[in-house]
């Protein structure tokens, strides 16, 4: 049997097992119920133990899995990589070693990829669909250049807006059908002040829990229903977003800045690094800590200045700011070059770049780290890259949806 036919046979058996037990499903947009990749409650390990794959030498198994991972590099075919990781503990550990973080691979494979920094030097193209009737927002990975217009993408995250007496919360979940505070797929939230001018991004777990994490025995797939290590969890501030007041509208379009509590300013420089989460931890919303995990780095939302963030830069934190638009005389509007990714003029459209720490801006401060813009009535594109994650980019874009009477 040739190596090529060996891989084909494995794909066929993986597909059979997926249909019988894994129930690995791939969702396309709204028209297909916004389904997500997940595993069923019973993993048919016995079926594989009885097959020829159980006795495969480790070296050959690794080689086969590496070839599958390399060939199935885009969704929906990448679900085969997820299926491989769900066969048993041994397979999962090998696949986790083979699958690289988005920074190196530019691929989103497991749910933890949404908490890890994006690729360097290239933008991950996503889009957001808004459901006005239930105040819900869905983030999808674009599978092609026209994914947003064709309603063709892989579901990533969902957020639901909850209006409180003094603030607004956006609850963020890995499950589009269960966007609630008590869900075991809750991964964080965005909270605004009463005016919608200042926001705080909370993560359900610390970015780098370190030695606090205790591994437990599990043969389950690293996926939405994973049995995760349990550590004290709650709401950890990871970013603060503020919009400049512009009551008379004399300063042009919206001006915003984002202070990334967990990312150093040096992350955008050559050789710089940003913290990377490696595990998803279930949240327990009834057990909120009374302190911030990033106590030495966190800046309270109320203390954020409307001008340059001197305090954040003093602490060495990454600060993102609007890329300045230019005024187009013929069109009589402010313009930015979105390279064809934005087609509808909107006050919500923006591009964010890194603010220089000290002194003049370098080439790294011209790179667009996040861009967001309108392409349809309720469809918006979202493109991001290193050093922020899909989760962080999504929360920043959600802040743009709030009405800001005094900022535009």
C-alpha positions as a LaTeX table, in Angstrom:
\begin{tabular}{lrrr}
\hline
Residue & $x$ (\AA) & $y$ (\AA) & $z$ (\AA) \\
\hline
Unk1 & 0.00 & 0.00 & 0.00 \\
Unk2 & 1.40 & 3.39 & $-0.97$ \\
Unk3 & 1.68 & 6.21 & 1.54 \\
Unk4 & $-0.86$ & 8.24 & $-0.41$ \\
Unk5 & $-3.46$ & 5.47 & $-0.30$ \\
Unk6 & $-2.72$ & 4.95 & 3.39 \\
Unk7 & $-3.63$ & 8.57 & 4.13 \\
Unk8 & $-6.75$ & 8.31 & 1.96 \\
Unk9 & $-7.89$ & 5.23 & 3.87 \\
Unk10 & $-7.31$ & 7.00 & 7.18 \\
Unk11 & $-9.35$ & 10.00 & 6.02 \\
Unk12 & $-12.15$ & 7.64 & 5.02 \\
Unk13 & $-12.21$ & 5.92 & 8.38 \\
Unk14 & $-11.99$ & 9.22 & 10.21 \\
Unk15 & $-14.98$ & 10.42 & 8.23 \\
Unk16 & $-16.91$ & 7.27 & 9.13 \\
Unk17 & $-16.12$ & 7.65 & 12.82 \\
Unk18 & $-17.00$ & 11.34 & 12.68 \\
Unk19 & $-20.44$ & 10.50 & 11.32 \\
Unk20 & $-21.03$ & 7.73 & 13.88 \\
Unk21 & $-19.67$ & 9.24 & 17.04 \\
Unk22 & $-17.84$ & 12.51 & 16.83 \\
Unk23 & $-20.65$ & 14.31 & 15.05 \\
Unk24 & $-18.03$ & 16.72 & 13.73 \\
Unk25 & $-20.00$ & 19.43 & 12.00 \\
Unk26 & $-19.03$ & 22.39 & 9.96 \\
Unk27 & $-21.24$ & 25.45 & 9.79 \\
Unk28 & $-21.63$ & 27.94 & 6.99 \\
Unk29 & $-23.16$ & 31.27 & 7.89 \\
Unk30 & $-26.76$ & 31.96 & 8.81 \\
Unk31 & $-28.30$ & 29.67 & 6.22 \\
Unk32 & $-27.00$ & 26.56 & 7.96 \\
Unk33 & $-27.96$ & 27.28 & 11.56 \\
Unk34 & $-24.57$ & 28.74 & 12.51 \\
Unk35 & $-23.24$ & 25.38 & 13.56 \\
Unk36 & $-19.84$ & 24.92 & 15.12 \\
Unk37 & $-17.15$ & 22.26 & 15.22 \\
Unk38 & $-17.72$ & 20.14 & 18.29 \\
Unk39 & $-17.52$ & 16.57 & 19.54 \\
Unk40 & $-20.27$ & 14.35 & 20.82 \\
Unk41 & $-20.40$ & 13.12 & 24.41 \\
Unk42 & $-19.22$ & 9.61 & 23.52 \\
Unk43 & $-15.96$ & 9.14 & 21.65 \\
Unk44 & $-15.84$ & 5.82 & 19.79 \\
Unk45 & $-12.28$ & 4.90 & 20.77 \\
Unk46 & $-13.13$ & 1.17 & 20.65 \\
Unk47 & $-13.83$ & 1.42 & 16.94 \\
Unk48 & $-10.32$ & 2.65 & 16.34 \\
Unk49 & $-8.77$ & 0.13 & 18.72 \\
Unk50 & $-10.19$ & $-2.62$ & 16.55 \\
Unk51 & $-8.84$ & $-1.09$ & 13.36 \\
Unk52 & $-5.40$ & $-1.29$ & 11.78 \\
Unk53 & $-4.53$ & 2.19 & 13.06 \\
Unk54 & $-4.21$ & 1.00 & 16.67 \\
Unk55 & $-1.02$ & $-0.95$ & 15.96 \\
Unk56 & 0.58 & 1.66 & 13.73 \\
Unk57 & 4.20 & 2.43 & 14.75 \\
Unk58 & 4.48 & 5.87 & 16.46 \\
Unk59 & 6.90 & 7.21 & 13.85 \\
Unk60 & 4.58 & 6.26 & 11.00 \\
Unk61 & 1.55 & 7.61 & 12.85 \\
Unk62 & 3.25 & 10.97 & 13.37 \\
Unk63 & 4.23 & 11.13 & 9.71 \\
Unk64 & 0.66 & 10.38 & 8.60 \\
Unk65 & $-0.82$ & 12.99 & 10.96 \\
Unk66 & 1.72 & 15.57 & 9.81 \\
Unk67 & 0.72 & 15.01 & 6.19 \\
Unk68 & $-2.97$ & 15.29 & 7.02 \\
Unk69 & $-2.36$ & 18.51 & 8.94 \\
Unk70 & $-0.34$ & 19.95 & 6.07 \\
Unk71 & $-2.84$ & 19.02 & 3.35 \\
Unk72 & $-6.02$ & 19.94 & 5.24 \\
Unk73 & $-4.96$ & 23.54 & 5.70 \\
Unk74 & $-8.32$ & 25.28 & 5.20 \\
Unk75 & $-11.85$ & 24.79 & 6.43 \\
Unk76 & $-14.00$ & 22.76 & 5.95 \\
Unk77 & $-11.42$ & 20.04 & 5.21 \\
Unk78 & $-9.50$ & 21.03 & 8.35 \\
Unk79 & $-12.17$ & 19.31 & 10.43 \\
Unk80 & $-10.19$ & 16.11 & 9.72 \\
Unk81 & $-7.36$ & 17.51 & 11.86 \\
Unk82 & $-9.84$ & 18.11 & 14.69 \\
Unk83 & $-11.15$ & 14.57 & 14.25 \\
Unk84 & $-7.63$ & 13.16 & 14.56 \\
Unk85 & $-7.17$ & 15.03 & 17.82 \\
Unk86 & $-10.32$ & 13.42 & 19.21 \\
Unk87 & $-9.42$ & 9.79 & 18.66 \\
Unk88 & $-7.52$ & 9.20 & 21.90 \\
Unk89 & $-5.01$ & 10.82 & 24.24 \\
Unk90 & $-2.00$ & 9.69 & 22.22 \\
Unk91 & $-3.37$ & 11.07 & 18.97 \\
Unk92 & $-4.42$ & 14.31 & 20.63 \\
Unk93 & $-0.96$ & 14.94 & 22.07 \\
Unk94 & 0.67 & 14.32 & 18.69 \\
Unk95 & $-1.78$ & 16.61 & 16.87 \\
Unk96 & $-1.31$ & 19.35 & 19.47 \\
Unk97 & 2.45 & 19.17 & 18.87 \\
Unk98 & 2.00 & 19.28 & 15.10 \\
Unk99 & $-0.56$ & 22.11 & 14.93 \\
Unk100 & 1.25 & 25.41 & 15.34 \\
Unk101 & $-0.16$ & 28.54 & 16.91 \\
Unk102 & $-1.74$ & 31.12 & 14.54 \\
Unk103 & 1.35 & 33.33 & 14.85 \\
Unk104 & 3.37 & 30.69 & 12.99 \\
Unk105 & 0.75 & 28.87 & 10.92 \\
Unk106 & $-1.82$ & 31.60 & 10.13 \\
Unk107 & $-4.48$ & 28.94 & 10.82 \\
Unk108 & $-7.35$ & 28.73 & 13.31 \\
Unk109 & $-7.86$ & 25.09 & 14.27 \\
Unk110 & $-8.97$ & 24.64 & 17.88 \\
Unk111 & $-11.03$ & 27.05 & 20.01 \\
Unk112 & $-7.89$ & 28.08 & 21.91 \\
Unk113 & $-6.63$ & 29.58 & 18.63 \\
Unk114 & $-9.15$ & 32.39 & 19.15 \\
Unk115 & $-7.28$ & 33.47 & 22.29 \\
Unk116 & $-3.84$ & 33.34 & 20.66 \\
Unk117 & $-2.16$ & 36.20 & 18.73 \\
Unk118 & $-2.73$ & 36.24 & 14.99 \\
Unk119 & $-0.05$ & 35.78 & 12.32 \\
Unk120 & 2.80 & 38.21 & 11.79 \\
Unk121 & 2.81 & 40.21 & 8.60 \\
Unk122 & $-0.60$ & 39.12 & 7.28 \\
Unk123 & $-4.20$ & 39.80 & 8.25 \\
Unk124 & $-6.69$ & 37.09 & 9.18 \\
Unk125 & $-9.84$ & 37.96 & 7.24 \\
Unk126 & $-13.08$ & 37.57 & 9.19 \\
Unk127 & $-16.51$ & 39.15 & 9.14 \\
Unk128 & $-19.21$ & 39.98 & 11.67 \\
Unk129 & $-22.93$ & 39.54 & 11.10 \\
Unk130 & $-25.36$ & 41.55 & 13.23 \\
Unk131 & $-28.83$ & 40.35 & 14.19 \\
Unk132 & $-30.75$ & 43.46 & 15.18 \\
Unk133 & $-33.81$ & 41.59 & 16.46 \\
Unk134 & $-32.02$ & 39.84 & 19.32 \\
Unk135 & $-28.97$ & 42.13 & 19.66 \\
Unk136 & $-26.56$ & 39.33 & 18.79 \\
Unk137 & $-23.31$ & 39.45 & 16.80 \\
Unk138 & $-21.61$ & 36.51 & 15.08 \\
Unk139 & $-17.95$ & 36.32 & 14.09 \\
Unk140 & $-16.97$ & 34.14 & 11.14 \\
Unk141 & $-13.70$ & 33.20 & 9.50 \\
Unk142 & $-13.86$ & 34.16 & 5.84 \\
Unk143 & $-13.12$ & 31.17 & 3.62 \\
Unk144 & $-12.55$ & 33.29 & 0.52 \\
Unk145 & $-12.33$ & 36.89 & $-0.60$ \\
Unk146 & $-16.10$ & 37.19 & $-1.03$ \\
Unk147 & $-17.06$ & 35.23 & 2.10 \\
Unk148 & $-19.02$ & 38.08 & 3.69 \\
Unk149 & $-21.10$ & 38.84 & 0.61 \\
Unk150 & $-21.72$ & 35.13 & $-0.06$ \\
Unk151 & $-22.59$ & 34.33 & 3.55 \\
Unk152 & $-19.83$ & 31.71 & 3.45 \\
Unk153 & $-17.67$ & 31.29 & 6.52 \\
Unk154 & $-16.80$ & 29.22 & 9.56 \\
Unk155 & $-18.40$ & 30.28 & 12.83 \\
Unk156 & $-15.93$ & 31.42 & 15.50 \\
Unk157 & $-17.60$ & 33.48 & 18.25 \\
Unk158 & $-20.94$ & 34.97 & 19.25 \\
Unk159 & $-21.74$ & 38.00 & 21.42 \\
Unk160 & $-25.03$ & 39.18 & 22.87 \\
Unk161 & $-25.77$ & 42.72 & 24.07 \\
Unk162 & $-27.34$ & 43.20 & 27.51 \\
Unk163 & $-28.39$ & 46.68 & 28.56 \\
Unk164 & $-27.95$ & 47.40 & 32.29 \\
Unk165 & $-29.13$ & 50.47 & 34.25 \\
Unk166 & $-25.62$ & 51.97 & 34.34 \\
Unk167 & $-23.71$ & 50.09 & 31.64 \\
Unk168 & $-23.93$ & 47.71 & 28.69 \\
Unk169 & $-22.47$ & 44.21 & 28.61 \\
Unk170 & $-21.57$ & 42.11 & 25.59 \\
Unk171 & $-21.34$ & 38.46 & 26.67 \\
Unk172 & $-19.04$ & 36.43 & 24.40 \\
Unk173 & $-19.36$ & 32.69 & 23.85 \\
Unk174 & $-17.96$ & 29.88 & 21.72 \\
Unk175 & $-21.50$ & 28.60 & 21.21 \\
Unk176 & $-23.87$ & 30.61 & 19.03 \\
Unk177 & $-26.88$ & 28.90 & 20.60 \\
Unk178 & $-25.92$ & 29.61 & 24.23 \\
Unk179 & $-24.67$ & 33.17 & 24.71 \\
Unk180 & $-25.17$ & 33.61 & 28.45 \\
Unk181 & $-23.20$ & 34.32 & 31.59 \\
Unk182 & $-23.76$ & 30.83 & 32.95 \\
Unk183 & $-22.69$ & 28.96 & 29.82 \\
Unk184 & $-19.64$ & 26.71 & 30.00 \\
Unk185 & $-18.61$ & 28.18 & 26.64 \\
Unk186 & $-18.44$ & 31.72 & 28.03 \\
Unk187 & $-14.96$ & 33.12 & 27.39 \\
Unk188 & $-15.22$ & 36.82 & 28.25 \\
Unk189 & $-17.20$ & 40.02 & 27.98 \\
Unk190 & $-17.08$ & 43.67 & 26.99 \\
Unk191 & $-18.53$ & 46.27 & 29.38 \\
Unk192 & $-19.19$ & 49.93 & 28.58 \\
Unk193 & $-19.95$ & 52.92 & 30.74 \\
Unk194 & $-23.35$ & 54.63 & 30.61 \\
Unk195 & $-22.39$ & 56.96 & 27.72 \\
Unk196 & $-20.77$ & 54.22 & 25.65 \\
Unk197 & $-17.48$ & 56.13 & 25.51 \\
Unk198 & $-15.30$ & 53.85 & 27.64 \\
Unk199 & $-15.11$ & 50.06 & 27.55 \\
Unk200 & $-13.29$ & 47.32 & 29.42 \\
Unk201 & $-12.54$ & 43.90 & 27.90 \\
Unk202 & $-12.64$ & 41.02 & 30.37 \\
Unk203 & $-11.21$ & 37.57 & 29.78 \\
Unk204 & $-12.71$ & 34.62 & 31.65 \\
Unk205 & $-9.20$ & 33.40 & 32.44 \\
Unk206 & $-5.78$ & 34.99 & 32.88 \\
Unk207 & $-3.63$ & 35.19 & 29.77 \\
Unk208 & $-0.78$ & 33.35 & 31.45 \\
Unk209 & $-2.00$ & 31.37 & 34.48 \\
Unk210 & 1.39 & 29.67 & 34.74 \\
Unk211 & 1.81 & 27.25 & 37.61 \\
Unk212 & $-1.73$ & 27.80 & 38.82 \\
Unk213 & $-3.03$ & 25.42 & 36.17 \\
Unk214 & $-3.23$ & 21.79 & 37.26 \\
Unk215 & $-3.69$ & 19.22 & 34.55 \\
Unk216 & $-6.36$ & 16.56 & 35.02 \\
Unk217 & $-6.78$ & 13.28 & 33.25 \\
Unk218 & $-8.92$ & 13.46 & 30.15 \\
Unk219 & $-9.17$ & 11.76 & 26.78 \\
Unk220 & $-11.53$ & 14.36 & 25.40 \\
Unk221 & $-10.85$ & 16.58 & 22.42 \\
Unk222 & $-9.58$ & 20.11 & 22.92 \\
Unk223 & $-12.86$ & 21.61 & 21.78 \\
Unk224 & $-16.02$ & 23.32 & 22.92 \\
Unk225 & $-16.96$ & 20.58 & 25.38 \\
Unk226 & $-13.45$ & 19.91 & 26.67 \\
Unk227 & $-12.95$ & 18.95 & 30.31 \\
Unk228 & $-10.44$ & 21.65 & 31.25 \\
Unk229 & $-8.13$ & 22.26 & 34.18 \\
Unk230 & $-9.99$ & 24.12 & 36.89 \\
Unk231 & $-8.41$ & 27.17 & 38.44 \\
Unk232 & $-10.08$ & 30.12 & 40.16 \\
Unk233 & $-11.51$ & 32.06 & 37.24 \\
Unk234 & $-13.53$ & 35.17 & 36.71 \\
Unk235 & $-13.23$ & 38.43 & 34.83 \\
Unk236 & $-9.67$ & 39.55 & 34.17 \\
Unk237 & $-9.29$ & 42.99 & 32.51 \\
Unk238 & $-7.17$ & 42.62 & 29.38 \\
Unk239 & $-7.93$ & 45.82 & 27.46 \\
Unk240 & $-9.44$ & 49.28 & 27.87 \\
Unk241 & $-11.04$ & 51.20 & 25.02 \\
Unk242 & $-11.91$ & 54.89 & 25.06 \\
Unk243 & $-13.50$ & 57.23 & 22.52 \\
Unk244 & $-12.70$ & 60.93 & 22.43 \\
Unk245 & $-15.56$ & 63.31 & 23.12 \\
Unk246 & $-16.52$ & 65.27 & 20.03 \\
Unk247 & $-19.74$ & 67.05 & 20.91 \\
Unk248 & $-19.64$ & 69.59 & 18.05 \\
Unk249 & $-18.27$ & 67.17 & 15.48 \\
Unk250 & $-15.43$ & 69.52 & 14.62 \\
Unk251 & $-12.58$ & 67.01 & 14.98 \\
Unk252 & $-13.48$ & 64.70 & 12.12 \\
Unk253 & $-14.48$ & 61.03 & 12.54 \\
Unk254 & $-14.40$ & 59.05 & 15.76 \\
Unk255 & $-11.13$ & 58.87 & 17.63 \\
Unk256 & $-10.44$ & 55.85 & 19.77 \\
Unk257 & $-7.55$ & 54.26 & 21.61 \\
Unk258 & $-7.11$ & 50.80 & 23.09 \\
Unk259 & $-4.77$ & 50.01 & 25.96 \\
Unk260 & $-3.87$ & 46.32 & 25.88 \\
Unk261 & $-3.19$ & 45.38 & 29.49 \\
Unk262 & $-1.61$ & 42.01 & 28.72 \\
Unk263 & 0.51 & 42.98 & 25.68 \\
Unk264 & 3.80 & 44.91 & 25.96 \\
Unk265 & 4.45 & 47.76 & 23.54 \\
Unk266 & 7.57 & 45.94 & 22.36 \\
Unk267 & 5.40 & 43.18 & 20.86 \\
Unk268 & 5.07 & 45.10 & 17.57 \\
Unk269 & 8.83 & 45.54 & 17.23 \\
Unk270 & 11.04 & 42.99 & 15.43 \\
Unk271 & 11.62 & 40.11 & 17.82 \\
Unk272 & 8.91 & 41.29 & 20.22 \\
Unk273 & 6.54 & 38.78 & 21.77 \\
Unk274 & 3.02 & 38.76 & 23.19 \\
Unk275 & 1.67 & 36.33 & 25.82 \\
Unk276 & $-0.02$ & 33.26 & 24.36 \\
Unk277 & $-2.67$ & 31.17 & 26.10 \\
Unk278 & $-2.31$ & 27.42 & 25.73 \\
Unk279 & $-5.47$ & 26.05 & 27.38 \\
Unk280 & $-9.12$ & 27.02 & 27.64 \\
Unk281 & $-10.40$ & 27.04 & 31.20 \\
Unk282 & $-14.07$ & 26.83 & 32.10 \\
Unk283 & $-15.30$ & 29.93 & 33.85 \\
Unk284 & $-17.21$ & 30.09 & 37.13 \\
Unk285 & $-19.05$ & 33.36 & 37.09 \\
Unk286 & $-20.21$ & 32.96 & 40.68 \\
Unk287 & $-16.62$ & 33.19 & 41.91 \\
Unk288 & $-15.27$ & 36.58 & 40.84 \\
Unk289 & $-11.90$ & 37.58 & 42.30 \\
Unk290 & $-11.80$ & 40.92 & 44.04 \\
Unk291 & $-8.53$ & 41.85 & 42.35 \\
Unk292 & $-7.27$ & 42.12 & 38.81 \\
Unk293 & $-4.84$ & 39.45 & 37.63 \\
Unk294 & $-2.88$ & 42.23 & 35.93 \\
Unk295 & $-2.77$ & 44.47 & 38.99 \\
Unk296 & 0.54 & 46.08 & 38.15 \\
Unk297 & $-0.45$ & 46.70 & 34.53 \\
Unk298 & $-4.16$ & 47.44 & 34.66 \\
Unk299 & $-5.46$ & 50.95 & 34.14 \\
Unk300 & $-8.96$ & 51.72 & 35.34 \\
Unk301 & $-11.41$ & 52.71 & 32.62 \\
Unk302 & $-12.43$ & 55.84 & 34.49 \\
Unk303 & $-8.83$ & 57.08 & 34.59 \\
Unk304 & $-8.16$ & 56.72 & 30.86 \\
Unk305 & $-7.22$ & 60.11 & 29.41 \\
Unk306 & $-8.88$ & 61.41 & 26.30 \\
Unk307 & $-5.55$ & 62.39 & 24.79 \\
Unk308 & $-2.25$ & 60.46 & 24.57 \\
Unk309 & $-2.15$ & 57.54 & 27.00 \\
Unk310 & 0.90 & 58.60 & 28.96 \\
Unk311 & 0.22 & 56.26 & 31.88 \\
Unk312 & $-0.07$ & 53.22 & 29.63 \\
Unk313 & 3.08 & 54.08 & 27.73 \\
Unk314 & 4.94 & 54.66 & 30.97 \\
Unk315 & 4.08 & 51.10 & 32.02 \\
Unk316 & 5.22 & 49.75 & 28.65 \\
Unk317 & 1.77 & 48.61 & 27.49 \\
Unk318 & 0.71 & 48.38 & 23.87 \\
Unk319 & $-1.57$ & 51.26 & 22.88 \\
Unk320 & $-3.58$ & 51.08 & 19.66 \\
Unk321 & $-4.90$ & 54.26 & 18.06 \\
Unk322 & $-6.82$ & 55.27 & 14.96 \\
Unk323 & $-4.93$ & 55.55 & 11.74 \\
Unk324 & $-5.55$ & 59.12 & 10.65 \\
Unk325 & $-7.94$ & 59.35 & 7.65 \\
Unk326 & $-7.59$ & 61.90 & 4.88 \\
Unk327 & $-10.26$ & 64.28 & 3.63 \\
Unk328 & $-11.37$ & 63.63 & 0.04 \\
Unk329 & $-12.45$ & 66.88 & $-1.60$ \\
Unk330 & $-14.40$ & 65.30 & $-4.45$ \\
Unk331 & $-16.27$ & 62.83 & $-2.25$ \\
Unk332 & $-16.53$ & 65.30 & 0.64 \\
Unk333 & $-15.78$ & 62.64 & 3.22 \\
Unk334 & $-12.98$ & 61.14 & 5.30 \\
Unk335 & $-11.23$ & 58.22 & 3.57 \\
Unk336 & $-8.99$ & 55.29 & 4.54 \\
Unk337 & $-7.47$ & 52.63 & 2.29 \\
Unk338 & $-9.07$ & 49.32 & 3.30 \\
Unk339 & $-7.70$ & 47.56 & 0.20 \\
Unk340 & $-11.19$ & 46.69 & $-1.01$ \\
Unk341 & $-12.32$ & 45.11 & 2.27 \\
Unk342 & $-14.79$ & 47.92 & 3.12 \\
Unk343 & $-17.40$ & 49.12 & 0.64 \\
Unk344 & $-19.93$ & 51.17 & 2.64 \\
Unk345 & $-19.16$ & 54.50 & 4.31 \\
Unk346 & $-19.86$ & 54.40 & 8.05 \\
Unk347 & $-18.80$ & 56.18 & 11.20 \\
Unk348 & $-18.04$ & 52.72 & 12.59 \\
Unk349 & $-15.22$ & 52.06 & 10.11 \\
Unk350 & $-11.70$ & 52.24 & 11.53 \\
Unk351 & $-8.10$ & 51.07 & 11.27 \\
Unk352 & $-5.88$ & 50.69 & 14.34 \\
Unk353 & $-2.11$ & 50.97 & 14.46 \\
Unk354 & 0.35 & 50.85 & 17.35 \\
Unk355 & 1.12 & 54.18 & 19.02 \\
Unk356 & 4.88 & 54.79 & 19.42 \\
Unk357 & 6.16 & 54.48 & 22.99 \\
Unk358 & 8.66 & 57.30 & 22.87 \\
Unk359 & 10.02 & 59.38 & 20.06 \\
Unk360 & 9.06 & 59.22 & 16.38 \\
Unk361 & 7.03 & 56.37 & 14.90 \\
Unk362 & 8.88 & 53.57 & 13.12 \\
Unk363 & 7.77 & 51.38 & 10.22 \\
Unk364 & 6.17 & 48.92 & 12.64 \\
Unk365 & 3.79 & 51.68 & 13.76 \\
Unk366 & 2.39 & 52.02 & 10.22 \\
Unk367 & 1.18 & 48.42 & 10.05 \\
Unk368 & $-2.58$ & 48.04 & 10.45 \\
Unk369 & $-3.15$ & 45.64 & 13.36 \\
Unk370 & $-6.95$ & 45.71 & 13.19 \\
Unk371 & $-9.36$ & 47.06 & 10.62 \\
Unk372 & $-13.14$ & 47.01 & 10.73 \\
Unk373 & $-15.68$ & 48.26 & 8.23 \\
Unk374 & $-19.13$ & 47.96 & 6.75 \\
Unk375 & $-19.93$ & 45.97 & 3.60 \\
Unk376 & $-23.70$ & 45.52 & 3.99 \\
Unk377 & $-26.66$ & 46.53 & 6.10 \\
Unk378 & $-25.69$ & 44.13 & 8.90 \\
Unk379 & $-22.39$ & 42.73 & 7.63 \\
Unk380 & $-18.94$ & 44.05 & 8.62 \\
Unk381 & $-15.43$ & 42.83 & 7.83 \\
Unk382 & $-12.87$ & 42.37 & 10.61 \\
Unk383 & $-9.20$ & 41.76 & 9.79 \\
Unk384 & $-6.52$ & 41.39 & 12.46 \\
Unk385 & $-2.93$ & 40.30 & 12.93 \\
Unk386 & $-0.23$ & 39.89 & 15.57 \\
Unk387 & $-0.04$ & 40.75 & 18.45 \\
Unk388 & $-3.80$ & 40.68 & 19.16 \\
Unk389 & $-6.09$ & 37.64 & 19.07 \\
Unk390 & $-9.44$ & 37.07 & 17.39 \\
Unk391 & $-11.14$ & 37.42 & 20.77 \\
Unk392 & $-9.49$ & 40.78 & 21.47 \\
Unk393 & $-10.18$ & 42.04 & 17.94 \\
Unk394 & $-13.83$ & 40.99 & 18.21 \\
Unk395 & $-14.34$ & 42.86 & 21.48 \\
Unk396 & $-12.75$ & 46.04 & 20.09 \\
Unk397 & $-15.05$ & 45.89 & 17.07 \\
Unk398 & $-18.09$ & 45.34 & 19.30 \\
Unk399 & $-17.34$ & 48.64 & 21.03 \\
Unk400 & $-17.87$ & 50.40 & 17.70 \\
Unk401 & $-21.49$ & 49.21 & 17.50 \\
Unk402 & $-22.58$ & 51.19 & 20.57 \\
Unk403 & $-24.23$ & 54.57 & 19.91 \\
Unk404 & $-21.92$ & 57.41 & 20.96 \\
Unk405 & $-23.84$ & 60.66 & 20.87 \\
Unk406 & $-20.97$ & 62.75 & 22.21 \\
Unk407 & $-18.26$ & 61.21 & 20.03 \\
Unk408 & $-19.39$ & 61.87 & 16.47 \\
\hline
\end{tabular}
